[in-house]
Coordinates of N, CA and C in Angstrom, one line a residue:
M709 N -33.3 51.5 80.0 CA -35.0 50.5 80.9 C -34.7 50.4 81.8
A710 N -33.4 49.5 81.8 CA -32.8 48.7 83.0 C -32.8 49.5 84.2
E711 N -32.4 50.5 84.1 CA -32.3 51.5 85.5 C -33.7 52.4 85.4
Y712 N -34.7 52.2 84.3 CA -35.7 52.6 85.0 C -36.3 51.7 86.1
F713 N -36.4 50.0 85.8 CA -37.0 49.6 86.6 C -36.5 49.3 87.5
M714 N -34.6 49.3 87.8 CA -34.2 49.6 89.2 C -34.4 50.5 90.5
E715 N -34.5 51.9 89.6 CA -34.9 52.7 90.5 C -36.8 52.3 90.7
K716 N -37.2 51.7 90.3 CA -38.7 51.2 90.5 C -38.7 50.3 91.6
G717 N -37.2 50.2 92.4 CA -36.9 49.2 93.4 C -36.8 47.6 92.5
R718 N -36.7 47.5 91.7 CA -36.7 45.9 91.0 C -35.2 45.5 91.1
D719 N -35.3 44.0 91.3 CA -33.6 43.6 90.8 C -33.6 43.5 89.1
V720 N -33.0 44.2 88.5 CA -33.0 43.7 86.8 C -31.3 43.2 86.5
L721 N -31.8 42.4 85.5 CA -30.5 41.6 85.0 C -30.6 42.3 83.8
I722 N -29.3 43.0 83.1 CA -29.2 43.1 81.9 C -28.4 42.4 80.9
V723 N -28.7 41.9 79.8 CA -27.3 41.0 78.9 C -27.0 41.9 78.0
Y724 N -25.3 41.9 77.5 CA -25.1 42.7 77.2 C -24.4 41.5 75.6
D725 N -25.5 41.4 74.9 CA -24.9 40.4 73.7 C -24.5 41.5 72.2
D726 N -23.2 41.2 71.8 CA -22.1 40.9 72.8 C -21.1 42.2 72.1
L727 N -20.5 42.2 73.4 CA -19.3 43.6 73.6 C -18.3 43.4 72.5
T728 N -17.9 42.3 72.3 CA -17.1 42.0 71.2 C -17.7 42.7 70.0
N729 N -18.6 42.7 69.2 CA -19.3 43.4 68.1 C -19.3 44.8 68.3
H730 N -19.5 45.0 69.4 CA -20.0 46.5 70.0 C -18.3 47.2 70.0
A731 N -17.2 46.9 70.6 CA -15.7 46.9 70.3 C -15.4 47.1 68.6
I732 N -15.9 46.0 67.9 CA -15.7 46.1 66.3 C -16.2 47.4 65.9
A733 N -17.3 47.6 66.3 CA -18.2 48.2 65.6 C -17.7 50.0 66.1
Y734 N -17.2 49.8 67.0 CA -16.5 51.5 67.2 C -15.1 51.0 67.0
R735 N -14.0 50.3 66.6 CA -13.0 50.5 66.1 C -13.2 50.9 65.0
E736 N -14.3 50.7 64.0 CA -14.1 50.8 62.0 C -15.1 52.4 62.8
L737 N -16.0 53.1 63.4 CA -15.9 54.0 63.2 C -14.3 54.9 63.6
S738 N -13.9 54.7 64.5 CA -12.6 55.4 65.0 C -11.9 55.7 63.7
L739 N -11.3 54.4 63.2 CA -11.0 54.5 62.1 C -10.9 55.3 61.0
L740 N -12.6 55.4 60.6 CA -13.1 56.8 59.5 C -12.9 57.4 59.8
L741 N -13.0 57.8 61.4 CA -12.4 58.9 61.6 C -11.0 59.9 61.8
R742 N -10.3 58.5 61.4 CA -8.7 58.8 61.8 C -8.0 59.2 63.2
R743 N -9.1 58.3 64.2 CA -8.4 58.6 65.7 C -7.4 57.4 65.5
P744 N -6.2 58.2 66.7 CA -4.8 57.1 66.6 C -5.4 55.7 67.0
P745 N -5.0 54.6 66.2 CA -5.2 53.4 66.9 C -4.2 52.5 67.9
G746 N -4.8 51.6 68.3 CA -4.0 51.5 69.7 C -3.6 50.1 69.2
R747 N -3.8 49.1 70.5 CA -3.4 47.7 70.3 C -4.9 46.8 69.5
E748 N -4.0 46.0 68.9 CA -5.1 45.9 67.6 C -5.7 46.1 66.8
A749 N -5.5 47.5 66.6 CA -6.3 48.2 65.8 C -7.4 49.4 66.5
F750 N -7.8 48.8 67.9 CA -8.8 49.5 68.4 C -8.3 51.2 69.3
P751 N -9.3 52.0 69.3 CA -8.9 53.3 69.6 C -8.5 52.8 71.4
G752 N -7.8 54.1 71.8 CA -7.5 53.7 72.9 C -8.5 54.0 73.9
D753 N -9.5 54.5 73.8 CA -10.8 54.5 74.9 C -11.6 53.4 74.8
V754 N -11.1 52.3 74.1 CA -12.4 51.2 74.2 C -12.8 50.8 75.8
F755 N -11.3 50.7 76.1 CA -11.7 50.6 77.7 C -12.8 51.2 78.6
Y756 N -12.3 52.5 78.2 CA -13.2 54.0 78.8 C -14.6 53.6 78.6
I757 N -15.1 53.3 77.6 CA -16.5 53.1 76.6 C -17.5 51.9 77.6
H758 N -16.5 50.8 77.8 CA -16.8 49.5 78.2 C -17.2 49.8 79.7
S759 N -16.0 50.2 80.5 CA -16.1 50.5 81.6 C -17.6 51.5 82.0
R760 N -17.5 52.3 81.5 CA -18.4 53.4 81.7 C -20.2 52.6 80.9
L761 N -20.4 51.7 80.6 CA -21.2 50.9 80.4 C -21.7 50.4 81.5
L762 N -20.2 48.6 82.0 CA -20.9 48.1 82.3 C -20.9 48.8 83.9
E763 N -20.0 49.6 84.8 CA -19.8 50.1 85.7 C -20.9 51.2 86.3
R764 N -22.3 51.0 85.2 CA -23.5 51.3 85.5 C -24.1 50.7 86.7
S765 N -24.3 49.8 86.8 CA -24.6 48.0 87.6 C -24.4 48.4 88.8
T766 N -25.1 48.2 90.1 CA -25.2 48.8 91.3 C -25.8 48.3 92.4
H767 N -26.5 48.4 93.3 CA -27.9 47.9 94.1 C -27.5 49.1 95.5
L768 N -29.5 49.6 95.4 CA -29.1 50.9 95.6 C -29.5 50.7 97.0
R769 N -29.2 52.0 97.7 CA -29.3 51.7 99.8 C -31.0 51.7 99.5
K770 N -31.2 51.0 100.6 CA -32.7 51.2 101.0 C -33.5 52.1 100.7
E771 N -32.8 54.0 101.4 CA -33.0 55.2 101.2 C -33.5 55.6 99.9
L772 N -32.7 54.7 99.4 CA -33.1 55.3 97.5 C -33.5 54.1 96.7
G773 N -34.6 53.2 96.8 CA -35.8 52.5 96.7 C -34.9 51.0 97.1
G774 N -33.5 51.0 96.9 CA -33.2 49.3 97.3 C -33.2 48.7 96.2
G775 N -33.6 49.1 94.4 CA -33.0 47.7 93.8 C -32.1 48.0 93.3
S776 N -31.8 46.9 92.2 CA -30.8 46.7 92.0 C -30.3 46.4 90.7
L777 N -29.3 46.5 89.8 CA -29.1 46.0 88.2 C -27.3 45.5 87.9
T778 N -27.8 44.5 87.4 CA -26.5 43.0 87.4 C -26.4 43.4 86.1
A779 N -24.9 43.4 85.2 CA -24.9 43.2 84.0 C -23.9 41.9 83.7
L780 N -24.5 41.5 82.9 CA -24.2 40.5 82.3 C -23.4 40.0 80.9
P781 N -22.3 40.6 81.1 CA -21.7 41.1 79.3 C -21.5 39.6 78.7
I782 N -21.3 39.9 77.4 CA -20.4 38.2 76.6 C -19.6 38.7 75.7
V783 N -18.9 38.1 75.3 CA -17.5 38.1 74.7 C -17.3 37.3 73.8
A784 N -17.1 36.9 72.9 CA -16.8 36.3 72.0 C -14.9 36.1 72.1
T785 N -14.5 34.6 71.8 CA -13.2 34.8 71.6 C -12.4 34.0 70.3
E786 N -11.6 34.7 69.8 CA -11.2 33.7 68.1 C -9.9 32.7 68.2
A787 N -10.0 31.5 68.3 CA -9.7 30.7 68.6 C -9.2 30.3 70.1
Q788 N -10.2 30.7 70.5 CA -10.3 30.5 72.4 C -9.2 31.5 73.0
N789 N -8.9 32.0 72.3 CA -7.8 33.1 72.6 C -8.6 34.1 74.0
V790 N -8.5 33.7 74.9 CA -9.1 34.5 75.9 C -8.1 35.6 76.5
A791 N -6.9 36.0 76.4 CA -5.5 36.7 76.4 C -5.7 38.2 75.9
A792 N -6.9 37.9 75.1 CA -7.0 39.4 73.7 C -7.4 40.3 74.0
Y793 N -7.5 41.4 73.2 CA -7.7 42.5 74.1 C -8.6 42.7 74.7
I794 N -9.9 42.6 74.0 CA -11.4 43.1 74.3 C -11.6 42.3 75.6
P795 N -11.3 40.6 75.5 CA -11.8 39.7 76.7 C -10.8 40.1 77.9
T796 N -9.6 40.6 77.7 CA -9.2 40.9 79.2 C -9.1 42.2 79.4
N797 N -10.0 43.2 78.3 CA -10.4 44.1 79.4 C -11.4 44.1 80.0
I798 N -12.3 43.3 79.6 CA -13.7 42.9 80.3 C -13.7 42.0 81.4
I799 N -12.8 41.3 81.4 CA -12.7 40.5 82.8 C -11.9 41.3 83.6
S800 N -11.3 42.5 83.5 CA -10.6 43.2 84.3 C -11.8 44.0 84.6
I801 N -13.1 44.0 84.1 CA -14.0 45.4 84.5 C -15.0 44.5 85.3
T802 N -15.3 43.1 85.5 CA -16.0 42.4 85.5 C -15.9 41.6 87.3
D803 N -16.7 40.8 87.9 CA -16.0 40.2 89.1 C -16.5 39.0 88.9
G804 N -16.1 37.9 87.7 CA -15.8 37.3 87.0 C -16.4 36.9 85.9
Q805 N -15.8 35.3 85.5 CA -16.2 34.7 84.1 C -16.1 33.8 84.3
I806 N -17.5 33.1 83.1 CA -18.2 32.2 83.1 C -17.2 31.6 81.8
Y807 N -16.6 30.9 81.4 CA -16.1 30.4 79.8 C -16.7 29.5 79.7
L808 N -17.4 29.5 78.0 CA -18.1 28.5 77.8 C -16.9 27.7 76.8
S809 N -16.6 26.2 76.4 CA -15.4 25.8 75.7 C -16.0 25.4 74.2
P810 N -15.8 25.5 73.3 CA -16.4 24.7 72.4 C -15.6 23.3 72.1
D811 N -14.4 22.9 73.1 CA -14.1 21.5 72.9 C -15.0 21.1 73.8
L812 N -15.5 21.5 74.7 CA -16.7 20.3 75.5 C -17.8 20.3 75.2
F813 N -18.3 21.3 74.6 CA -19.7 21.6 73.9 C -19.7 20.3 72.4
Q814 N -18.5 20.0 72.2 CA -18.1 19.1 70.8 C -18.3 17.7 71.5
K815 N -18.1 17.8 72.9 CA -17.9 16.6 73.6 C -19.1 16.3 74.0
G816 N -19.5 17.1 74.0 CA -21.2 17.0 74.6 C -21.7 17.2 76.1
I817 N -20.4 18.2 76.6 CA -20.6 18.7 78.2 C -21.8 19.4 78.0
L818 N -22.8 19.8 78.2 CA -23.5 20.9 78.7 C -24.4 21.1 79.9
P819 N -23.9 21.8 80.7 CA -23.1 23.2 79.7 C -21.8 23.5 79.7
A820 N -21.3 23.5 78.8 CA -20.0 23.7 78.6 C -18.7 24.7 79.0
V821 N -19.0 24.6 80.9 CA -18.7 25.3 81.0 C -16.8 25.1 81.7
D822 N -15.9 25.4 81.4 CA -14.7 25.3 81.4 C -14.3 25.6 83.2
V823 N -14.1 24.9 83.8 CA -14.1 25.2 85.5 C -12.5 25.5 85.5
G824 N -11.5 25.6 85.0 CA -10.2 25.8 85.0 C -10.3 27.7 84.6
K825 N -10.9 27.8 83.9 CA -10.8 29.5 83.4 C -11.9 30.1 83.9
S826 N -13.3 29.4 84.7 CA -14.4 30.0 84.6 C -13.6 30.4 86.6
V827 N -13.8 32.1 86.6 CA -13.6 32.1 88.2 C -14.4 33.2 88.7
S828 N -14.4 33.2 90.0 CA -15.7 34.3 90.4 C -14.6 34.5 91.8
R829 N -14.2 36.5 91.5 CA -13.8 36.9 92.3 C -14.9 37.7 93.4
V830 N -16.1 37.1 93.7 CA -16.9 37.8 94.6 C -17.4 36.1 95.1
G831 N -17.6 35.2 94.7 CA -18.4 34.0 95.0 C -18.4 33.7 95.9
G832 N -17.3 33.8 97.0 CA -17.5 33.9 98.5 C -18.0 34.3 99.6
K833 N -18.0 35.5 98.9 CA -18.6 36.7 99.7 C -20.3 36.3 99.7
T834 N -20.8 36.0 98.3 CA -22.0 36.3 98.2 C -23.4 35.1 97.8
Q835 N -22.4 33.9 98.0 CA -22.9 32.4 97.8 C -23.1 32.0 99.2
L836 N -24.4 31.2 99.2 CA -24.0 30.5 100.4 C -23.0 29.6 101.3
P837 N -23.1 29.6 102.7 CA -21.8 28.7 103.0 C -21.7 27.2 103.1
V838 N -22.9 27.1 102.5 CA -22.8 25.6 102.1 C -22.2 25.0 101.1
Y839 N -22.0 26.4 99.9 CA -21.9 25.5 98.8 C -19.9 25.5 98.9
R840 N -19.8 26.6 100.2 CA -17.9 26.9 100.1 C -18.0 25.0 101.1
A841 N -18.5 24.8 101.6 CA -18.3 23.8 102.9 C -18.4 22.6 101.9
V842 N -19.0 22.3 100.8 CA -19.2 21.0 100.1 C -18.4 20.9 99.2
A843 N -18.3 21.9 98.2 CA -17.5 21.8 97.0 C -16.6 22.9 97.1
G844 N -15.8 22.6 98.1 CA -14.9 24.1 98.6 C -13.7 23.7 97.6
N845 N -12.8 22.4 97.4 CA -11.9 22.2 96.9 C -12.4 21.2 95.1
L846 N -13.6 21.7 95.3 CA -13.8 21.1 93.7 C -13.4 21.1 92.4
R847 N -13.3 22.7 92.6 CA -13.1 23.0 91.2 C -11.6 23.2 91.1
L848 N -10.2 22.8 92.3 CA -8.9 22.5 92.1 C -9.1 21.4 91.7
S849 N -9.8 20.1 92.1 CA -9.4 18.8 92.2 C -10.3 17.9 90.5
Y850 N -10.9 19.1 90.3 CA -11.7 18.5 89.0 C -10.9 19.1 88.2
S851 N -10.0 20.1 88.2 CA -8.8 20.8 87.2 C -7.9 19.7 87.1
Q852 N -7.4 19.2 88.2 CA -6.3 18.3 88.2 C -6.9 17.2 87.6
F853 N -7.4 16.5 87.8 CA -8.6 15.6 86.6 C -8.0 16.0 85.3
E854 N -8.3 16.8 84.9 CA -8.6 17.6 83.5 C -7.4 17.4 83.2
E855 N -6.3 17.8 83.7 CA -4.9 17.8 83.0 C -4.1 16.4 83.3
L856 N -4.9 15.8 84.3 CA -4.3 14.2 84.3 C -4.5 12.7 83.6
E857 N -6.0 13.5 82.9 CA -7.1 12.9 82.1 C -6.0 13.0 80.6
K858 N -5.5 14.1 80.0 CA -4.5 14.3 79.1 C -3.4 13.7 79.0
F859 N -2.7 13.4 80.4 CA -1.8 12.9 80.3 C -1.9 11.3 80.2
A860 N -2.7 10.5 80.8 CA -3.4 9.4 80.8 C -3.1 8.9 79.6
R861 N -3.9 9.4 78.6 CA -3.9 9.0 76.8 C -2.5 8.2 76.3
F862 N -1.5 8.6 76.9 CA -0.3 8.5 76.6 C 0.5 7.4 77.6
S863 N -0.5 6.9 78.2 CA -0.2 5.7 79.3 C -1.1 4.4 79.1
T864 N -0.6 3.6 79.3 CA -1.3 2.4 79.1 C -1.4 1.7 80.8
R865 N -0.6 2.1 81.4 CA 0.0 1.7 83.1 C -0.5 2.7 84.0
L866 N -1.7 3.0 84.8 CA -1.7 3.7 85.7 C -1.8 2.8 86.7
D867 N -1.0 3.9 88.1 CA -1.5 3.2 89.2 C -2.3 3.3 89.7
E868 N -2.9 2.7 91.1 CA -4.4 2.5 91.8 C -5.0 4.0 91.8
Q869 N -3.9 4.6 92.6 CA -4.4 6.2 92.8 C -4.8 6.9 91.8
T870 N -4.2 7.0 91.0 CA -4.0 7.9 89.6 C -5.3 7.0 89.2
R871 N -6.0 5.7 89.1 CA -6.8 5.5 88.5 C -8.5 6.1 89.1
K872 N -7.9 5.9 90.5 CA -9.4 6.4 91.3 C -9.7 7.9 90.7
T873 N -8.7 8.8 90.9 CA -9.0 9.6 90.8 C -9.2 10.1 89.7
L874 N -8.7 9.1 88.4 CA -9.7 9.3 86.9 C -11.2 9.3 87.1
E875 N -10.8 7.9 87.9 CA -12.6 7.6 87.7 C -13.5 8.5 88.6
R876 N -13.0 9.3 89.6 CA -13.6 10.1 90.4 C -13.9 11.3 89.7
G877 N -13.0 12.0 88.7 CA -13.5 13.1 88.3 C -14.3 12.7 87.2
R878 N -14.7 11.5 86.5 CA -15.1 11.2 85.6 C -16.6 11.2 85.4
R879 N -16.7 10.9 87.0 CA -18.1 10.8 87.6 C -18.5 12.1 88.4
V880 N -17.5 13.0 88.8 CA -18.2 14.4 89.0 C -18.3 15.2 87.3
R881 N -17.5 14.7 86.5 CA -18.0 15.8 85.5 C -19.4 15.5 85.1
E882 N -20.4 14.1 84.5 CA -21.0 13.8 85.0 C -22.2 14.4 85.4
V883 N -22.0 14.8 86.8 CA -23.1 14.9 88.2 C -23.2 16.9 87.5
L884 N -22.3 17.3 87.1 CA -22.2 19.0 86.1 C -23.1 19.1 85.4
K885 N -23.1 18.2 84.7 CA -23.9 18.3 83.3 C -25.4 18.7 83.7
Q886 N -26.0 19.2 82.9 CA -27.2 19.9 83.9 C -28.3 19.6 82.1
D887 N -29.5 19.5 82.0 CA -30.0 19.3 80.8 C -30.8 21.0 80.8
Q888 N -30.9 21.4 79.7 CA -31.3 22.6 79.6 C -32.9 22.9 79.7
Y889 N -33.2 24.2 80.6 CA -34.6 24.5 81.2 C -34.9 23.9 82.3
K890 N -33.8 22.9 82.5 CA -34.6 22.1 84.2 C -33.3 22.6 85.1
P891 N -33.7 24.1 86.0 CA -32.8 24.5 87.2 C -33.0 23.6 88.5
L892 N -32.1 23.5 88.9 CA -32.3 22.8 90.6 C -32.1 23.7 91.2
T893 N -32.9 23.2 92.3 CA -32.8 24.1 93.7 C -30.9 24.1 94.3
V894 N -31.2 24.7 95.5 CA -30.1 24.3 96.3 C -29.9 23.2 96.6
S895 N -30.6 22.8 97.6 CA -30.5 21.2 98.0 C -30.5 20.2 97.0
E896 N -31.1 20.4 96.2 CA -30.4 19.4 95.0 C -29.2 19.4 94.8
Q897 N -28.6 20.9 94.3 CA -27.3 21.0 94.1 C -26.6 20.2 95.3
I898 N -26.7 20.5 96.4 CA -25.7 20.5 97.4 C -26.7 18.5 97.7
A899 N -26.9 17.8 97.2 CA -27.1 16.7 97.4 C -26.4 15.7 96.6
A900 N -26.4 16.6 95.4 CA -25.2 15.5 94.3 C -24.0 16.3 94.4
L901 N -23.9 17.5 94.7 CA -22.2 17.3 94.9 C -21.1 17.0 95.9
L902 N -22.4 16.7 97.2 CA -21.9 16.0 98.4 C -22.0 14.4 98.0
S903 N -22.5 13.9 97.2 CA -22.8 12.7 96.9 C -21.3 12.3 96.3
V904 N -21.1 13.0 95.3 CA -20.0 12.8 94.3 C -18.4 13.0 95.1
T905 N -18.6 13.9 95.7 CA -17.1 14.5 96.5 C -16.8 13.6 97.5
E906 N -18.1 12.6 98.2 CA -18.2 11.4 99.1 C -17.8 10.1 98.9
G907 N -17.5 10.1 97.2 CA -17.2 8.5 96.9 C -19.0 7.8 96.8
V908 N -19.8 8.8 97.0 CA -21.0 7.5 96.3 C -21.2 6.8 95.4
F909 N -20.8 7.4 94.2 CA -21.1 7.3 93.0 C -20.0 6.3 92.2
D910 N -18.7 6.1 93.1 CA -17.6 5.4 92.6 C -17.7 4.4 92.0
D911 N -18.3 3.5 92.8 CA -18.9 2.0 92.0 C -19.5 1.7 91.0
L912 N -20.7 2.5 90.9 CA -21.5 3.1 89.9 C -20.7 3.3 88.5
P913 N -21.8 2.2 87.2 CA -20.9 3.0 86.2 C -21.2 4.6 85.4
V914 N -20.6 4.8 84.7 CA -21.0 6.3 84.7 C -21.8 6.4 83.9
E915 N -22.4 5.4 83.4 CA -23.6 5.5 82.1 C -24.8 5.5 83.1
K916 N -24.7 5.3 84.5 CA -25.9 5.2 85.3 C -26.0 6.3 86.0
I917 N -25.3 7.1 86.3 CA -25.0 8.3 86.5 C -26.3 9.4 86.5
E918 N -26.7 9.5 86.0 CA -27.6 10.6 85.5 C -28.9 10.2 86.0
E919 N -29.2 8.8 85.8 CA -30.0 8.5 86.3 C -30.6 8.4 88.0
A920 N -29.2 7.7 88.8 CA -28.9 7.7 90.1 C -28.8 9.2 91.0
E921 N -28.0 10.3 90.2 CA -28.4 11.4 90.6 C -29.5 12.0 90.4
R922 N -30.5 11.4 89.3 CA -32.2 12.2 89.8 C -33.0 11.4 90.8
S923 N -32.8 10.3 91.3 CA -32.8 9.9 92.4 C -32.3 10.0 94.0
I924 N -31.7 10.5 93.8 CA -30.7 10.9 94.8 C -31.4 12.6 95.3
R925 N -31.6 13.1 94.8 CA -31.8 14.7 94.6 C -33.5 14.2 95.0
S926 N -34.3 13.3 94.5 CA -35.7 13.5 95.3 C -36.0 13.1 96.5
A927 N -34.7 11.7 96.8 CA -34.8 11.2 97.7 C -34.3 12.4 99.1
V928 N -33.6 13.0 98.7 CA -33.0 14.0 99.7 C -34.3 15.0 99.9
T929 N -34.7 15.3 98.6 CA -35.7 16.3 99.2 C -36.9 16.1 99.9
E930 N -37.6 14.2 99.4 CA -38.2 14.3 100.2 C -38.4 13.5 101.6
Q931 N -37.4 12.9 101.5 CA -36.8 12.5 102.8 C -36.1 13.6 104.0
L932 N -35.9 13.7 103.8 CA -35.2 15.4 104.5 C -34.9 16.6 104.2
P933 N -36.5 17.1 104.6 CA -37.2 18.2 104.2 C -36.9 19.3 105.4
H934 N -36.1 18.5 106.5 CA -35.6 19.9 107.3 C -34.2 19.8 106.8
I935 N -33.4 19.8 105.9 CA -32.1 19.6 106.2 C -32.0 20.6 104.9
S936 N -33.1 20.4 103.9 CA -33.4 20.9 102.7 C -33.8 22.3 103.1
E937 N -35.0 22.5 104.1 CA -35.1 24.0 104.6 C -33.8 24.7 105.2
T938 N -33.0 23.6 105.9 CA -32.0 24.3 106.1 C -30.7 24.8 105.4
I939 N -30.9 24.4 104.5 CA -29.8 25.0 103.7 C -30.3 26.2 102.6
H940 N -31.6 25.8 102.4 CA -32.3 27.4 101.8 C -32.0 28.7 102.3
T941 N -32.4 28.4 103.8 CA -31.8 29.4 104.6 C -30.5 29.7 104.7
G942 N -29.7 29.3 104.5 CA -28.4 29.8 104.2 C -27.4 29.3 105.3
S943 N -27.7 28.5 106.3 CA -27.5 27.6 107.6 C -26.4 27.2 106.9
K944 N -25.6 26.9 107.8 CA -24.9 26.1 107.6 C -24.6 24.4 107.7
L945 N -24.3 23.5 107.2 CA -24.5 21.9 107.7 C -23.8 21.4 108.6
C946 N -24.5 20.8 109.6 CA -23.4 20.2 110.3 C -22.9 18.6 110.0
D947 N -22.3 17.8 111.0 CA -21.4 17.0 110.3 C -22.8 16.1 110.4
E948 N -23.7 15.8 111.2 CA -24.8 14.9 110.8 C -25.9 15.3 109.9
D949 N -26.3 16.2 109.0 CA -26.4 16.8 108.2 C -26.1 16.2 106.8
K950 N -24.7 16.5 106.8 CA -23.6 15.7 105.5 C -24.0 14.5 105.8
K951 N -24.1 13.6 106.8 CA -24.0 11.8 107.4 C -25.4 11.5 107.0
A952 N -26.5 12.3 106.9 CA -27.8 12.4 106.9 C -27.9 11.9 105.2
I953 N -27.2 13.2 104.6 CA -27.3 12.9 103.0 C -26.5 12.1 102.2
V954 N -25.4 11.7 102.9 CA -24.5 10.7 102.4 C -25.5 9.1 102.6
E955 N -25.9 9.3 103.5 CA -26.9 7.9 103.8 C -28.1 7.7 103.1
A956 N -28.5 8.8 103.0 CA -29.6 8.5 101.5 C -29.6 8.7 100.6
A957 N -28.2 9.0 100.6 CA -27.2 9.1 98.8 C -27.3 7.2 98.3
G958 N -26.6 7.0 99.7 CA -25.9 5.7 99.8 C -27.3 4.6 99.5
T959 N -28.4 4.7 100.2 CA -29.7 3.8 100.4 C -30.4 3.9 98.6
V960 N -29.7 4.8 97.9 CA -30.7 5.2 96.8 C -29.3 4.4 95.6
I961 N -28.4 4.4 96.3 CA -27.3 3.7 95.1 C -27.1 2.0 95.1
V962 N -27.5 1.5 96.7 CA -27.3 0.2 96.7 C -29.3 -0.4 95.5
K963 N -30.2 0.3 95.8 CA -31.1 0.3 94.8 C -30.9 -0.2 93.8
E964 N -30.4 0.7 93.0 CA -29.8 1.4 91.5 C -28.8 0.0 91.2
K965 N -27.6 -0.2 91.8 CA -26.9 -2.0 91.8 C -28.0 -3.4 91.9
S966 N -29.3 -2.9 92.5 CA -30.0 -4.0 92.4 C -31.0 -4.0 91.2

């Protein structure tokens, strides 16, 4: 069905939910047929079965219709073991993975995306340049914060730099939260990410971050429409544009404090 619409020139997304159950069913059939088992009793050709399925995704040239087919396979892990046979097979086939952590979900951090285990092998080539400019080091710094937060639980005395890193990381975590069915435009995302990475939220209590972020997104969209247009067209942000966003965000924070 997906290929039919792709050949009509449409951009199609197909979600496989889930390939773990698919592999288990294939393993049971293979064992009943007395095929030789391999790792975790899966037959040796389970990788071929999945790769043949997922690699039908493509982007057609204009002379062939210009349609595209994107595959989003879902894989369940046992005890959060990403290194199991089926997850590693799928990861090696795809262009990246989004790992949803049960621990983050239980803490109420939604969407429960584990930044450290989620990677993209094509992100830098496909995303807008403004993302790399604003959040280029965000993933690394946030992962360092999570590690530091674990060790900080065992210590009551923290130096000033460590304390600032932890406070900044907690605010980044709040900004990364998103309500269900409420997608954000690119300019809104950039406004929030730039504000938190530039320290606009540092002096604001964590419980007020959500409301302040909402106000900043609205302010940037309404007061700086030319910058929003620049972001949506895929152009790079100059230093003056970044400064304007930070200043608009700072004005909102001053109002929130008062």
